[in-house]
Coordinates of N, CA and C in Angstrom, one line a residue:
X16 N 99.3 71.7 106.1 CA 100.0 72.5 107.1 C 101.3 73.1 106.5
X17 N 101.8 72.6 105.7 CA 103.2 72.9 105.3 C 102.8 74.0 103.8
X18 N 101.7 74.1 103.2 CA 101.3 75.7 102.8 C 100.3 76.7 103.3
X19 N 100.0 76.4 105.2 CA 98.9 76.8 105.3 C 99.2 78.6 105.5
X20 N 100.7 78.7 105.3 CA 101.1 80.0 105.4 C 100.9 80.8 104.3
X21 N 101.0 80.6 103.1 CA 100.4 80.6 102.1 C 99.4 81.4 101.8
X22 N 98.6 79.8 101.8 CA 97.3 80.0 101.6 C 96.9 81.5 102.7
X23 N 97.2 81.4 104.0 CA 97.1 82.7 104.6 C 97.6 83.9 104.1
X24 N 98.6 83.9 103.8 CA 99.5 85.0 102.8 C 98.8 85.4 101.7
X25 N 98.2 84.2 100.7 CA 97.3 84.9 99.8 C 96.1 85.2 99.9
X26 N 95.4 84.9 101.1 CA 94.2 85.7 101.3 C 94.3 87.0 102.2
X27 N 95.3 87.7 102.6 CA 95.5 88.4 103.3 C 95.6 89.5 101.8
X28 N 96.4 88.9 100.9 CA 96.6 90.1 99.9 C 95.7 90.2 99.2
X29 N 94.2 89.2 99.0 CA 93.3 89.1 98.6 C 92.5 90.4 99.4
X30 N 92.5 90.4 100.4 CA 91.7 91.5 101.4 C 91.6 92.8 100.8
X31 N 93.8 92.7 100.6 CA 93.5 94.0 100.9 C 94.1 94.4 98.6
X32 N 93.1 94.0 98.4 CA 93.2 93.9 97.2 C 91.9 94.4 96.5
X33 N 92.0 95.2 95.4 CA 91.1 95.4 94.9 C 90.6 94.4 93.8
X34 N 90.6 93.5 93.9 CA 90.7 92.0 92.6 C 90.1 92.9 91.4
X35 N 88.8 93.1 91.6 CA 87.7 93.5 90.5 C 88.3 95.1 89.6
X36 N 89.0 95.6 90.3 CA 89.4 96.4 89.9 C 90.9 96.4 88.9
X37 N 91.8 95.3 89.7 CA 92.7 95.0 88.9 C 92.4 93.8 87.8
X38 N 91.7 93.5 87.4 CA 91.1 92.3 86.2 C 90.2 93.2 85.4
X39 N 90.3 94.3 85.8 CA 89.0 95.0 84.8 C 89.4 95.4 83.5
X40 N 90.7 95.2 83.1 CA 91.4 95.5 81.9 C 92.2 94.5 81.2
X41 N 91.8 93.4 82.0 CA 92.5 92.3 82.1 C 92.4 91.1 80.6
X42 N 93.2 90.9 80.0 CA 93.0 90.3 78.7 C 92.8 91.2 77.5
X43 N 92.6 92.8 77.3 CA 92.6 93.8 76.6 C 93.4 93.1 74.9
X44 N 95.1 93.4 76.0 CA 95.7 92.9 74.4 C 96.1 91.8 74.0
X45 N 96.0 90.3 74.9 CA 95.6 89.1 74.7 C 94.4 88.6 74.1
X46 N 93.3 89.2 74.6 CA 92.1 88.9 73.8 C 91.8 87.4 74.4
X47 N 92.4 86.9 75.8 CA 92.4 86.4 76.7 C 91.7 87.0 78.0
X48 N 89.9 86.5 78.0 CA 89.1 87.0 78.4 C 89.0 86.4 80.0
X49 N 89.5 85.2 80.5 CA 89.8 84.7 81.7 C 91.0 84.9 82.3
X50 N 91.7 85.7 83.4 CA 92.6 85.9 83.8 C 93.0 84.4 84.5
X51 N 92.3 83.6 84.8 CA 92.6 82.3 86.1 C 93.5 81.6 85.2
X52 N 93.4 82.0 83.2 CA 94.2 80.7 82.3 C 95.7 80.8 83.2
X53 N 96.3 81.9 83.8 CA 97.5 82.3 83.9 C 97.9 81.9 85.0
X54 N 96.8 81.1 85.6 CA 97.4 80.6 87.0 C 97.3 78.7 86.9
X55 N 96.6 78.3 85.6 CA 96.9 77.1 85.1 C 97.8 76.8 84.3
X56 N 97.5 77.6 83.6 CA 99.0 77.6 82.2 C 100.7 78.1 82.8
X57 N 100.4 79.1 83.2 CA 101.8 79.9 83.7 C 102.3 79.3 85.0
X58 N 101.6 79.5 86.1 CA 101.9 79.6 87.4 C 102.5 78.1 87.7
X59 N 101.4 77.0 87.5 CA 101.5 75.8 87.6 C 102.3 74.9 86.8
X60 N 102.7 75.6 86.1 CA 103.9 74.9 84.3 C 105.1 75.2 85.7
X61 N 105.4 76.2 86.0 CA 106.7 76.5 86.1 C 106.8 76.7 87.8
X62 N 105.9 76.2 88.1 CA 105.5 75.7 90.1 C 106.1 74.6 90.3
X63 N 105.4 73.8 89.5 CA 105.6 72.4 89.3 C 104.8 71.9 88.3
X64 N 105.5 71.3 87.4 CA 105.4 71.1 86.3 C 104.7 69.2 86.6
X65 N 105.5 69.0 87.5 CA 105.3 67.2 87.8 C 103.7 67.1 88.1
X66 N 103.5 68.3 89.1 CA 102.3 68.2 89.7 C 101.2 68.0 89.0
X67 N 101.3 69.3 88.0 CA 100.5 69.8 87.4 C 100.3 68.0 86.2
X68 N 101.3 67.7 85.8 CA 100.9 67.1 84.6 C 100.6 65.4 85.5
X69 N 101.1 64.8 86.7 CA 100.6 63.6 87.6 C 98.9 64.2 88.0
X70 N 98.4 65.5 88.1 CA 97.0 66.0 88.5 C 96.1 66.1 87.2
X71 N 96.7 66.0 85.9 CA 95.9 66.1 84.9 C 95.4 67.8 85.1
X72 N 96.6 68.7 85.3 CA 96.0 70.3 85.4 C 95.9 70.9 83.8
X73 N 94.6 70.9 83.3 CA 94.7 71.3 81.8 C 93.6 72.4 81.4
X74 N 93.8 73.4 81.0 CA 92.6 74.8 81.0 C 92.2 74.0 79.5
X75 N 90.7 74.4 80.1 CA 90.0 74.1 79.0 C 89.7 75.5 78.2
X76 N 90.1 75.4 76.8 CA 90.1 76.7 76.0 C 88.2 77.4 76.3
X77 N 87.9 78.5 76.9 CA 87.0 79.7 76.5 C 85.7 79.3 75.7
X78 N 86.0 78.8 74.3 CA 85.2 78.7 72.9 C 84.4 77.4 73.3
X79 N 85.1 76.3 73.7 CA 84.9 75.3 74.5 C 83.7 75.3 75.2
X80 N 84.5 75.3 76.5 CA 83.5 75.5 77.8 C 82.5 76.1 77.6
X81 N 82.2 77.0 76.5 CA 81.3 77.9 75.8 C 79.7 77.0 75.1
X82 N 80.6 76.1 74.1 CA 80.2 75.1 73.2 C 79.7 74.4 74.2
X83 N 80.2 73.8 75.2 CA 80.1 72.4 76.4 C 78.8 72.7 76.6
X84 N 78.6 74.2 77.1 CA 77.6 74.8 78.2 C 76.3 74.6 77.0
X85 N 76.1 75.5 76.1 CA 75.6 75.9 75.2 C 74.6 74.4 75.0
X86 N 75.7 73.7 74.8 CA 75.1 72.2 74.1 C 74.1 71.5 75.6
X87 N 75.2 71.9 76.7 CA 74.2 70.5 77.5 C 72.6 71.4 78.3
X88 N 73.0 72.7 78.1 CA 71.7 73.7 78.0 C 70.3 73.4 77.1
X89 N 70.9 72.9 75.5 CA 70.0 72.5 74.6 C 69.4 71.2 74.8
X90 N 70.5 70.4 75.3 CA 69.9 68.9 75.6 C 69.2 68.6 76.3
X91 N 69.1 69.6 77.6 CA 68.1 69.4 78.5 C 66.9 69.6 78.3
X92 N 67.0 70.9 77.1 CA 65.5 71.1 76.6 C 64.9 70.3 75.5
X93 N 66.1 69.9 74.6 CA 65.3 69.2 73.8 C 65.1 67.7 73.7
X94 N 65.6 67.1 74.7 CA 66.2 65.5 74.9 C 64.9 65.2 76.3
X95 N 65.2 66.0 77.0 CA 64.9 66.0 78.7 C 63.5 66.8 78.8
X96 N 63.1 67.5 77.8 CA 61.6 68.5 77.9 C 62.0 69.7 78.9
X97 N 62.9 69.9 79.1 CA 62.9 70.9 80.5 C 63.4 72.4 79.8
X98 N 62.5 73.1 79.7 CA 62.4 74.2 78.6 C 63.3 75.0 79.2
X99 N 63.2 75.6 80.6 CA 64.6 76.5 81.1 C 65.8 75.8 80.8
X100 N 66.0 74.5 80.3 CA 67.3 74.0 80.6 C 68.3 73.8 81.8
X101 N 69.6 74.5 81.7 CA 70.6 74.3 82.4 C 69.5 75.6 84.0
X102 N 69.0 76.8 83.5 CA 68.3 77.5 84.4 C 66.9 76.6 85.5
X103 N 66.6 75.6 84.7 CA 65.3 74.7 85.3 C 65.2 74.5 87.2
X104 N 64.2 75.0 87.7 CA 64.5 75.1 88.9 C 63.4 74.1 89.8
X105 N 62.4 72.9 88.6 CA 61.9 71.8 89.1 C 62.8 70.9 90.1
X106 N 62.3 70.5 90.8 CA 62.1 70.1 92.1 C 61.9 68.3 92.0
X107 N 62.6 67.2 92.2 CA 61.9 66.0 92.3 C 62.2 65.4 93.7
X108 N 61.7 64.2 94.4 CA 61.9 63.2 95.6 C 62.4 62.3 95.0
X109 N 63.8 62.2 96.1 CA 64.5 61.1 95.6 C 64.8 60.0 97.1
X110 N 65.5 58.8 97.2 CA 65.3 58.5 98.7 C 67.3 58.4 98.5
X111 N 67.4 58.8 100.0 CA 68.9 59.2 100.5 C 68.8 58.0 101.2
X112 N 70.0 57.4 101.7 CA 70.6 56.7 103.2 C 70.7 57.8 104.2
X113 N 70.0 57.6 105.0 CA 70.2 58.5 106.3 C 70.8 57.6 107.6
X114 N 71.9 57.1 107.8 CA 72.3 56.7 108.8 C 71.7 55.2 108.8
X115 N 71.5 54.4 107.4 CA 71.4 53.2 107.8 C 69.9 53.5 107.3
X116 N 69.0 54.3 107.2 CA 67.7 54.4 106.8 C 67.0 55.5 105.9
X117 N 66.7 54.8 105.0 CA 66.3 55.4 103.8 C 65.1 56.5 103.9
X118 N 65.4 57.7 103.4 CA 64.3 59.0 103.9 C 64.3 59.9 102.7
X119 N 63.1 60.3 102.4 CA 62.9 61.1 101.1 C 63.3 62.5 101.3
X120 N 64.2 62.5 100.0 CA 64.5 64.3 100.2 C 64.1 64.7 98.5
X121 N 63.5 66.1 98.8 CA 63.6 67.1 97.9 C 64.9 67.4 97.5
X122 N 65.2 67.2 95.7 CA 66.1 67.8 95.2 C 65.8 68.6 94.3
X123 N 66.9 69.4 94.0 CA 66.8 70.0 92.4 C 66.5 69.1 91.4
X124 N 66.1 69.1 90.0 CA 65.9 67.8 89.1 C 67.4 68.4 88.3
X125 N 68.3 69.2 88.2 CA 69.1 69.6 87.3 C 70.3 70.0 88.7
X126 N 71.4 69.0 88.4 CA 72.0 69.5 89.2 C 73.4 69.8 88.1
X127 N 73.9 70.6 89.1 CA 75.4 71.2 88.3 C 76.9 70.7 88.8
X128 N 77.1 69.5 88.3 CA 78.7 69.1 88.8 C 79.8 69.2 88.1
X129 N 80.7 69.8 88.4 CA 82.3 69.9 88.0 C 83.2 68.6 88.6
X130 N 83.5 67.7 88.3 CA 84.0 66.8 89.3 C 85.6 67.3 89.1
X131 N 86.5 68.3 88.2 CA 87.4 68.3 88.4 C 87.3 70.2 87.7
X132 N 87.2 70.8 88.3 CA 86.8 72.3 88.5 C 87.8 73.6 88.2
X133 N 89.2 72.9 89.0 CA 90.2 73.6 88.1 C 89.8 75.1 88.9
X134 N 89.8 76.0 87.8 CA 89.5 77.2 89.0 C 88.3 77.9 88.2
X135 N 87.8 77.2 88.0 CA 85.8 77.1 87.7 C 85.2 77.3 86.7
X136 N 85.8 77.2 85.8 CA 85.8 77.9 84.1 C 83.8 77.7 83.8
X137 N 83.9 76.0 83.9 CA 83.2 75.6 83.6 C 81.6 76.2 84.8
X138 N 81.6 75.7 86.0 CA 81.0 76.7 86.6 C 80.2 78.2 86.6
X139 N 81.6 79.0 86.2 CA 81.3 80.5 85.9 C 80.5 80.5 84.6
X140 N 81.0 79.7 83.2 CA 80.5 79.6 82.1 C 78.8 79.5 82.8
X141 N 78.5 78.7 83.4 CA 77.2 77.8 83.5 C 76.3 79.4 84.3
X142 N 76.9 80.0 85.0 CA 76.5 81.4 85.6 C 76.4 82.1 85.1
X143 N 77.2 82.3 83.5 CA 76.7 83.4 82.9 C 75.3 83.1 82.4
X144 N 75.7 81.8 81.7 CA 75.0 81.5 80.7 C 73.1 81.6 81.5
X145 N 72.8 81.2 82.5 CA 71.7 80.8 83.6 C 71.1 82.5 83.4
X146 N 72.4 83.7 84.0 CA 72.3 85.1 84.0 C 71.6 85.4 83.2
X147 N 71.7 85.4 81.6 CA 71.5 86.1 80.2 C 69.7 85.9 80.4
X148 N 69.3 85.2 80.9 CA 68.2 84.8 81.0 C 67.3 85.6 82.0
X149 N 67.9 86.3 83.0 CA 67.3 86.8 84.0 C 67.8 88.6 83.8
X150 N 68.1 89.2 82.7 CA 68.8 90.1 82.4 C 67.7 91.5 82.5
X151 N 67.5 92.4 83.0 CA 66.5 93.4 83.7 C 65.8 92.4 84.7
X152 N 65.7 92.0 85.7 CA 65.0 91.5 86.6 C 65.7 90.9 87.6
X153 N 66.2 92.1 88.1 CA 67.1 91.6 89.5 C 66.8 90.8 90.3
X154 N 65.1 91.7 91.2 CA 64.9 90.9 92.0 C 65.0 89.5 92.0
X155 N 64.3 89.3 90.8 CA 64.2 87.9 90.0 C 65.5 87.3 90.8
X156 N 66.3 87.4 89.7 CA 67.6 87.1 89.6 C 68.4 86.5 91.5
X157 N 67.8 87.5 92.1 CA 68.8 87.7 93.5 C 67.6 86.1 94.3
X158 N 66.7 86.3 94.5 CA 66.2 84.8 94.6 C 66.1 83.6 93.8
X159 N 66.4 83.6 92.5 CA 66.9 82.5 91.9 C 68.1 81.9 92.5
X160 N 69.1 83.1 92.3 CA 70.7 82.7 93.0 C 70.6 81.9 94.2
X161 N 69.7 82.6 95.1 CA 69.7 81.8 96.5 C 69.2 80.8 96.4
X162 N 68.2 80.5 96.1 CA 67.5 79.4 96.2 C 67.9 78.2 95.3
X163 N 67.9 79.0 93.6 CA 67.8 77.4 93.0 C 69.2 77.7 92.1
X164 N 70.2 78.5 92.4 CA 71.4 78.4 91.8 C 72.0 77.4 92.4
X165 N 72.7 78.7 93.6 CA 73.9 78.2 94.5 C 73.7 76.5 94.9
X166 N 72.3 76.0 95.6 CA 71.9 74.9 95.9 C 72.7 73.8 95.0
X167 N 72.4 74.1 93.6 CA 73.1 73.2 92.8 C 74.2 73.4 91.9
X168 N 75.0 74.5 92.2 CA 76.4 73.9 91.7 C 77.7 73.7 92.7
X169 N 78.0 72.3 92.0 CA 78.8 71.2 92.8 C 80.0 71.2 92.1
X170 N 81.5 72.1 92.7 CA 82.5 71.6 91.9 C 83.6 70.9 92.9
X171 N 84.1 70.3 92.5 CA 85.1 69.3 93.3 C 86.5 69.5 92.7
X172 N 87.5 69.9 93.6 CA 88.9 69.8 93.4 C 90.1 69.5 94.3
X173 N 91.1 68.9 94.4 CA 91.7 68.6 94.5 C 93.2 69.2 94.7
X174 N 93.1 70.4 94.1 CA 94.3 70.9 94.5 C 93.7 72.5 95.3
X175 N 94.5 72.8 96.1 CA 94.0 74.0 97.5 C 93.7 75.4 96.4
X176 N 95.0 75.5 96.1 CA 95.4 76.6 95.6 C 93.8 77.1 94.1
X177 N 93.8 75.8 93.5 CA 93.0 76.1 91.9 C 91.1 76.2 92.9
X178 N 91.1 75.5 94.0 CA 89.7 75.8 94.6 C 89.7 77.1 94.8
X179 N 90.5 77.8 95.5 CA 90.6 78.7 95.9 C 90.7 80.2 94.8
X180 N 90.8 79.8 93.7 CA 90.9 80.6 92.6 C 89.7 80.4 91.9
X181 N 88.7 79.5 92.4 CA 87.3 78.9 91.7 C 86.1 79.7 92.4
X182 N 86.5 79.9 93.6 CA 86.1 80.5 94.8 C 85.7 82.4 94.5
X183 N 87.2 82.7 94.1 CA 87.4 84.1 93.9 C 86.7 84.1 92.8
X184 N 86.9 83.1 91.7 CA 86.3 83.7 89.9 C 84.8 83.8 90.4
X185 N 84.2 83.0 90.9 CA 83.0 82.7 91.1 C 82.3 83.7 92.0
X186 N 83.1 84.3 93.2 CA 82.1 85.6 93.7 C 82.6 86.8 93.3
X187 N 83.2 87.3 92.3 CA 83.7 88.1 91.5 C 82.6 88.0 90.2
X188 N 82.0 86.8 89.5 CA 80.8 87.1 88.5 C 80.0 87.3 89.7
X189 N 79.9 86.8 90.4 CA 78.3 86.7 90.9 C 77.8 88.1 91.9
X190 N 79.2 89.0 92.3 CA 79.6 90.0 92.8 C 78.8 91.1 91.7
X191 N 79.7 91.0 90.0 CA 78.9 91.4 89.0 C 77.8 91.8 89.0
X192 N 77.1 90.2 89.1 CA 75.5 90.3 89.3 C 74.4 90.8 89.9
X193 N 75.3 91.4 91.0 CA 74.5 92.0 92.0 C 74.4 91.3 93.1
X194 N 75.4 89.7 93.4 CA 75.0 88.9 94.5 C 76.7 88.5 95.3
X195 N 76.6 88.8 96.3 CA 77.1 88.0 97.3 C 76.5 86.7 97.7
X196 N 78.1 86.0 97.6 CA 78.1 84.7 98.3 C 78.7 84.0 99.3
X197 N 79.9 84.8 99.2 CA 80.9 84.4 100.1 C 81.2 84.7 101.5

């Protein structure tokens, strides 16, 4: 309640904002290809410094999250047999609690969690990377997303403001793509 003005404040300038248009040059003479580093490193250093370092708020370098993606893509295929990898859109039954009684649900067999998401580095990385694969074949592409993307990426966070900037990076690539989500 006490930033919900805010958070209204910044989506109002979000509206009337051309985001995609202002990030389109964005990083040129940095060579700092995610604009969001500046809302973990900068914003939050000097917001609150307590916050940020009692929340464990820490960008994970680019080359990284790169490496992270790359690797747990290969493991899936070469460890797990699942030749799309991190893209794998197999299907298993698993049994849930439903209210005190156990009921079979259909899942994805590859799910995608962020448990501390930040403003979605890791996420967006996993969208590109899924993308490269589907590259001339939109239609393709625009039913994947719906169906066996979105379904499974799960990011969790904690602080309003860094979801909310996970939110924007995230339908800004996928905007890219050809796809609304938001």
């Amino acid at each position: 309640v006490r930033i919900e003005w805010i958070v209204n404040d910044l989506a109002d300038i979000f509206r009337a904002t051309d985001v995609a248009e202002l990030l389109k040059n964005f990083g040129k003479a940095t060579q700092t290809l995610d604009p969001f580093i500046h809302f973990y490193e900068d914003f939050l250093a000097e917001y609150d410094p307590n916050l940020r370092k009692q929340r464990g708020v820490w960008y994970t370098p680019e080359p990284v999250v790169k490496f992270i993606v790359r690797a747990v893509d290969d493991i899936l295929k070469t460890e797990f047999g699942l030749k799309e990898g991190l893209a794998d859109k197999s299907k298993t039954t698993i049994k849930v609690d439903m209210q005190g009684k156990k009921v079979e649900q259909e899942v994805h067999r590859v799910q995608i969690l962020d448990p501390a998401t930040g403003t979605g580095t890791f996420l967006a990385e996993v969208v590109k990377h899924i993308h490269k694969k589907f590259q001339g074949q939109q239609g393709i592409w625009s039913s994947y997303v719906e169906n066996h993307l979105l379904p499974r990426l799960n990011g969790f966070e904690l602080l309003m403001a860094s979801y909310a900037m996970a939110h924007l990076k995230l339908d800004l690539l996928l905007s890219e793509t050809g796809e609304r989500w938001i």
